[in-house]
Amino acid sequence: MWELKKPVPAGQTTMDSDAAVFLRREPRDAARTDTAPLINPAGIADGDIADCMMHCYQIPFALHTSRLGYSVPPPGYAFCMTPNIMRPRSRGRLYLTSADPTVKPALDFGYFTDPEGYDAATLVYGIKEARKVAQQSPFRDWIKKEVAPGPQVQTDEDIGHYARKVAHTVYHPVGTTRMGDVDKDAGAVVDSMLRVKGVKKLRIADAGIFPTIPSVNPMLTVLGVGEMCAEMLAREAGETAKL
């Protein structure tokens, strides 16, 4: 987060973030060999798709930084770049706390628990790249000072420590009932036809079935899953009607 020399002109943006940066940190196809079997059991390559995304915001993201004692730029004087881990490798869990169906389940996101340290390293990389972008024209001509993490935070260790303290969700969790080979994968809940293992006439058609999180906002993929499920049901209904 930076403080600007002058306020952002009014009426120049539709959502306070009209630009985004997509970056690749790891070598090509790195996921084939450097991910835990639970996350990538088939050793699928990931090509060179982005693994870090940053929105460029004209508003302050100061909820967590202010708790650490950082100042907040005056209204209109903030510029933020927010590194996101597009395909995090940490795995959380959703679990029941009661036999009462009206009691909500508990959710543990499991932040920064991946054994490879991929998630933490990606945030460190994103913050360092954000600084490089901010040093380029025309950004540098607008910037008065870096507010957070601040010029005193320079080493990877210090940046990582800062990132852990200010990290938060962007509300795209998926995969609580993931698709997979239900006969071989103990963590798979639905098969390729969206059928729940061990339960007759029950399918799941939402973001819970994703084996891994998509590299974009999941909404369109969820809609695609719903359309596929509808086609499956219609096809099966038609086949049944012919009998």
Coordinates of C-alpha atoms in Angstrom, one line a residue:
M1 CA 0.0 0.0 0.0
W2 CA 1.3 3.4 -1.0
E3 CA 0.2 7.0 -0.2
L4 CA -0.1 9.2 -3.3
K5 CA 1.1 12.8 -3.8
K6 CA -2.3 13.8 -5.0
P7 CA -5.8 12.3 -4.9
V8 CA -6.9 9.9 -7.7
P9 CA -9.2 11.9 -10.1
A10 CA -12.9 11.2 -9.4
G11 CA -15.0 9.3 -11.9
Q12 CA -12.0 7.5 -13.5
T13 CA -12.8 4.0 -12.3
T14 CA -15.8 1.7 -12.3
M15 CA -14.8 -0.6 -9.4
D16 CA -11.7 1.0 -7.8
S17 CA -9.6 -1.6 -9.7
D18 CA -9.5 -1.4 -13.5
A19 CA -6.3 -3.3 -13.9
A20 CA -4.8 -6.6 -12.8
V21 CA -1.4 -8.2 -13.0
F22 CA -0.9 -11.9 -13.7
L23 CA 2.5 -13.5 -12.9
R24 CA 4.2 -16.9 -13.0
R25 CA 6.6 -17.6 -10.2
E26 CA 7.5 -21.3 -10.7
P27 CA 9.2 -22.9 -13.7
R28 CA 7.0 -24.4 -16.4
D29 CA 5.1 -27.6 -15.3
A30 CA 6.5 -27.4 -11.8
A31 CA 3.3 -28.7 -10.3
R32 CA 4.0 -32.1 -11.9
T33 CA 6.8 -32.9 -9.4
D34 CA 6.7 -30.4 -6.5
T35 CA 3.2 -30.8 -5.1
A36 CA 2.0 -33.2 -2.5
P37 CA 0.2 -36.4 -3.7
L38 CA -3.0 -35.3 -1.9
I39 CA -3.1 -32.1 -4.0
N40 CA -2.0 -33.5 -7.3
P41 CA -2.3 -37.3 -7.2
A42 CA -2.0 -37.7 -10.9
G43 CA 1.1 -35.5 -11.3
I44 CA -0.7 -33.2 -13.8
A45 CA 1.5 -30.5 -15.3
D46 CA 0.4 -26.9 -15.0
G47 CA 2.2 -25.4 -17.9
D48 CA 2.9 -21.7 -17.5
I49 CA -0.4 -20.5 -16.2
A50 CA -0.3 -17.6 -13.7
D51 CA 0.1 -18.5 -10.0
C52 CA 0.0 -15.0 -8.6
M53 CA -2.5 -12.2 -9.4
M54 CA -2.6 -8.7 -8.2
H55 CA -5.5 -6.2 -8.5
C56 CA -4.4 -2.5 -8.7
Y57 CA -6.7 -0.7 -6.3
Q58 CA -7.3 3.0 -5.7
I59 CA -8.7 2.3 -2.3
P60 CA -6.8 1.4 0.9
F61 CA -6.8 -2.2 2.1
A62 CA -6.0 -1.2 5.7
L63 CA -8.1 -3.5 8.0
H64 CA -5.2 -5.8 8.9
T65 CA -2.4 -3.3 8.4
S66 CA -3.9 -0.7 10.7
R67 CA -4.1 -3.4 13.4
L68 CA -0.3 -3.7 13.1
G69 CA 0.1 0.1 13.6
Y70 CA 0.4 1.2 10.0
S71 CA -1.1 4.5 9.1
V72 CA -4.0 4.8 6.6
P73 CA -3.6 7.2 3.6
P74 CA -6.2 10.0 3.5
P75 CA -9.3 9.4 1.4
G76 CA -8.4 9.4 -2.3
Y77 CA -4.7 9.1 -1.7
A78 CA -4.3 5.4 -1.5
F79 CA -2.9 3.0 -4.1
C80 CA -2.8 -0.8 -3.3
M81 CA -1.6 -3.9 -5.1
T82 CA -3.0 -7.0 -3.6
P83 CA -1.1 -10.3 -4.4
N84 CA -3.4 -13.3 -4.5
I85 CA -2.3 -17.0 -4.4
M86 CA -4.4 -18.1 -7.3
R87 CA -4.0 -21.8 -6.7
P88 CA -3.1 -22.2 -3.1
R89 CA -1.7 -25.6 -2.0
S90 CA -2.6 -25.4 1.6
R91 CA -5.6 -27.5 2.5
G92 CA -8.2 -26.9 5.1
R93 CA -11.2 -28.9 6.3
L94 CA -14.9 -28.6 6.8
Y95 CA -16.2 -30.8 9.6
L96 CA -19.2 -31.5 11.8
T97 CA -19.2 -30.5 15.4
S98 CA -22.6 -31.9 16.3
A99 CA -25.1 -34.6 15.2
D100 CA -27.7 -31.8 15.2
P101 CA -28.3 -30.9 11.5
T102 CA -29.2 -27.3 12.4
V103 CA -25.7 -26.7 13.8
K104 CA -23.3 -25.2 11.3
P105 CA -20.2 -27.2 10.5
A106 CA -16.7 -25.8 11.5
L107 CA -14.3 -24.6 8.8
D108 CA -10.5 -24.5 9.2
F109 CA -8.9 -22.9 6.2
G110 CA -5.5 -24.3 7.0
Y111 CA -3.6 -21.2 5.8
F112 CA 0.1 -21.7 5.1
T113 CA 0.1 -25.4 6.0
D114 CA 1.3 -26.7 2.6
P115 CA 4.5 -28.8 3.1
E116 CA 6.3 -27.2 0.2
G117 CA 5.9 -23.6 1.5
Y118 CA 4.4 -22.7 -1.9
D119 CA 1.7 -20.4 -0.5
A120 CA 4.1 -18.3 1.6
A121 CA 6.7 -18.1 -1.1
T122 CA 4.1 -16.9 -3.6
L123 CA 3.0 -14.0 -1.4
V124 CA 6.6 -13.0 -0.8
Y125 CA 7.1 -13.0 -4.6
G126 CA 3.9 -11.0 -5.2
I127 CA 4.9 -8.3 -2.8
K128 CA 8.4 -8.0 -4.3
E129 CA 6.9 -7.8 -7.8
A130 CA 4.3 -5.2 -6.7
R131 CA 7.2 -3.0 -5.6
K132 CA 8.8 -3.4 -9.0
V133 CA 5.6 -2.3 -10.7
A134 CA 5.3 0.7 -8.4
Q135 CA 8.8 1.8 -9.3
Q136 CA 7.8 2.2 -13.0
S137 CA 6.4 5.3 -14.6
P138 CA 3.7 6.6 -14.3
F139 CA 3.2 5.0 -10.9
R140 CA 6.4 6.3 -9.4
D141 CA 5.5 9.9 -10.4
W142 CA 2.3 9.6 -8.3
I143 CA 3.7 7.8 -5.2
K144 CA 4.7 9.8 -2.1
K145 CA 5.7 6.9 0.1
E146 CA 5.3 3.2 0.7
V147 CA 3.0 2.7 3.7
A148 CA 2.9 -1.1 4.1
P149 CA 4.9 -3.3 4.5
G150 CA 7.2 -0.2 4.5
P151 CA 10.7 0.4 3.2
Q152 CA 12.2 -1.2 6.4
V153 CA 10.8 -4.6 5.4
Q154 CA 13.2 -5.9 2.7
T155 CA 14.3 -9.5 3.4
D156 CA 12.2 -12.5 2.2
E157 CA 11.9 -13.5 5.9
D158 CA 10.6 -10.2 7.0
I159 CA 8.3 -9.9 4.0
G160 CA 6.9 -13.4 4.7
H161 CA 6.4 -12.5 8.3
Y162 CA 4.4 -9.4 7.3
A163 CA 2.4 -11.4 4.7
R164 CA 1.3 -14.0 7.2
K165 CA 0.0 -11.2 9.5
V166 CA -2.1 -9.4 6.9
A167 CA -3.2 -12.3 4.7
H168 CA -6.9 -13.0 4.5
T169 CA -9.4 -14.8 2.3
V170 CA -11.0 -13.5 -0.8
Y171 CA -14.0 -15.7 -0.3
H172 CA -13.4 -18.3 -3.1
P173 CA -12.9 -21.5 -1.1
V174 CA -13.8 -24.7 -3.0
G175 CA -13.3 -28.5 -2.9
T176 CA -15.0 -29.6 0.2
T177 CA -16.6 -32.5 -1.7
R178 CA -14.0 -32.9 -4.5
M179 CA -14.4 -35.1 -7.6
G180 CA -12.0 -38.0 -8.1
D181 CA -11.7 -41.8 -8.4
V182 CA -14.0 -42.7 -5.5
D183 CA -12.6 -46.3 -5.5
K184 CA -8.9 -45.2 -5.1
D185 CA -9.0 -41.7 -3.7
A186 CA -10.0 -41.6 -0.1
G187 CA -10.6 -37.9 -0.3
A188 CA -12.9 -38.0 -3.3
V189 CA -16.6 -37.5 -2.6
V190 CA -18.2 -37.5 -6.1
D191 CA -17.3 -39.4 -9.3
S192 CA -17.1 -38.0 -12.8
M193 CA -20.9 -38.0 -13.0
L194 CA -21.2 -35.9 -9.8
R195 CA -22.7 -38.8 -7.9
V196 CA -21.9 -38.9 -4.2
K197 CA -20.1 -42.0 -3.1
G198 CA -22.2 -44.4 -1.0
V199 CA -25.5 -42.5 -1.5
K200 CA -28.0 -43.3 -4.1
K201 CA -29.7 -40.6 -6.2
L202 CA -27.6 -37.7 -4.8
R203 CA -25.4 -35.5 -6.9
I204 CA -23.4 -32.4 -6.0
A205 CA -23.2 -29.6 -8.6
D206 CA -21.3 -26.6 -7.0
A207 CA -17.8 -25.4 -6.2
G208 CA -17.4 -28.2 -3.7
I209 CA -16.5 -30.7 -6.5
F210 CA -13.4 -28.9 -7.7
P211 CA -10.3 -31.0 -7.1
T212 CA -8.3 -27.8 -7.1
I213 CA -9.3 -24.1 -7.1
P214 CA -9.5 -22.5 -10.6
S215 CA -7.1 -19.7 -11.5
V216 CA -10.0 -17.2 -11.8
N217 CA -13.1 -16.3 -9.8
P218 CA -15.0 -19.6 -9.7
M219 CA -18.5 -18.3 -10.6
L220 CA -18.4 -19.2 -14.3
T221 CA -17.0 -22.6 -13.6
V222 CA -19.7 -23.3 -11.1
L223 CA -22.3 -22.3 -13.7
G224 CA -20.7 -24.7 -16.1
V225 CA -20.9 -27.5 -13.5
G226 CA -24.6 -26.8 -13.1
E227 CA -25.2 -26.9 -16.8
M228 CA -23.4 -30.2 -17.1
C229 CA -25.4 -31.7 -14.2
A230 CA -28.6 -30.6 -15.8
E231 CA -27.6 -32.3 -19.1
M232 CA -26.7 -35.5 -17.2
L233 CA -30.1 -35.5 -15.5
A234 CA -32.0 -34.8 -18.7
R235 CA -30.1 -37.5 -20.6
E236 CA -30.8 -40.0 -17.9
A237 CA -34.4 -39.1 -17.7
G238 CA -34.7 -39.5 -21.5
E239 CA -33.1 -42.9 -21.4
T240 CA -35.4 -44.0 -18.6
A241 CA -38.4 -42.8 -20.5
K242 CA -37.5 -45.1 -23.4
L243 CA -37.5 -48.2 -21.3

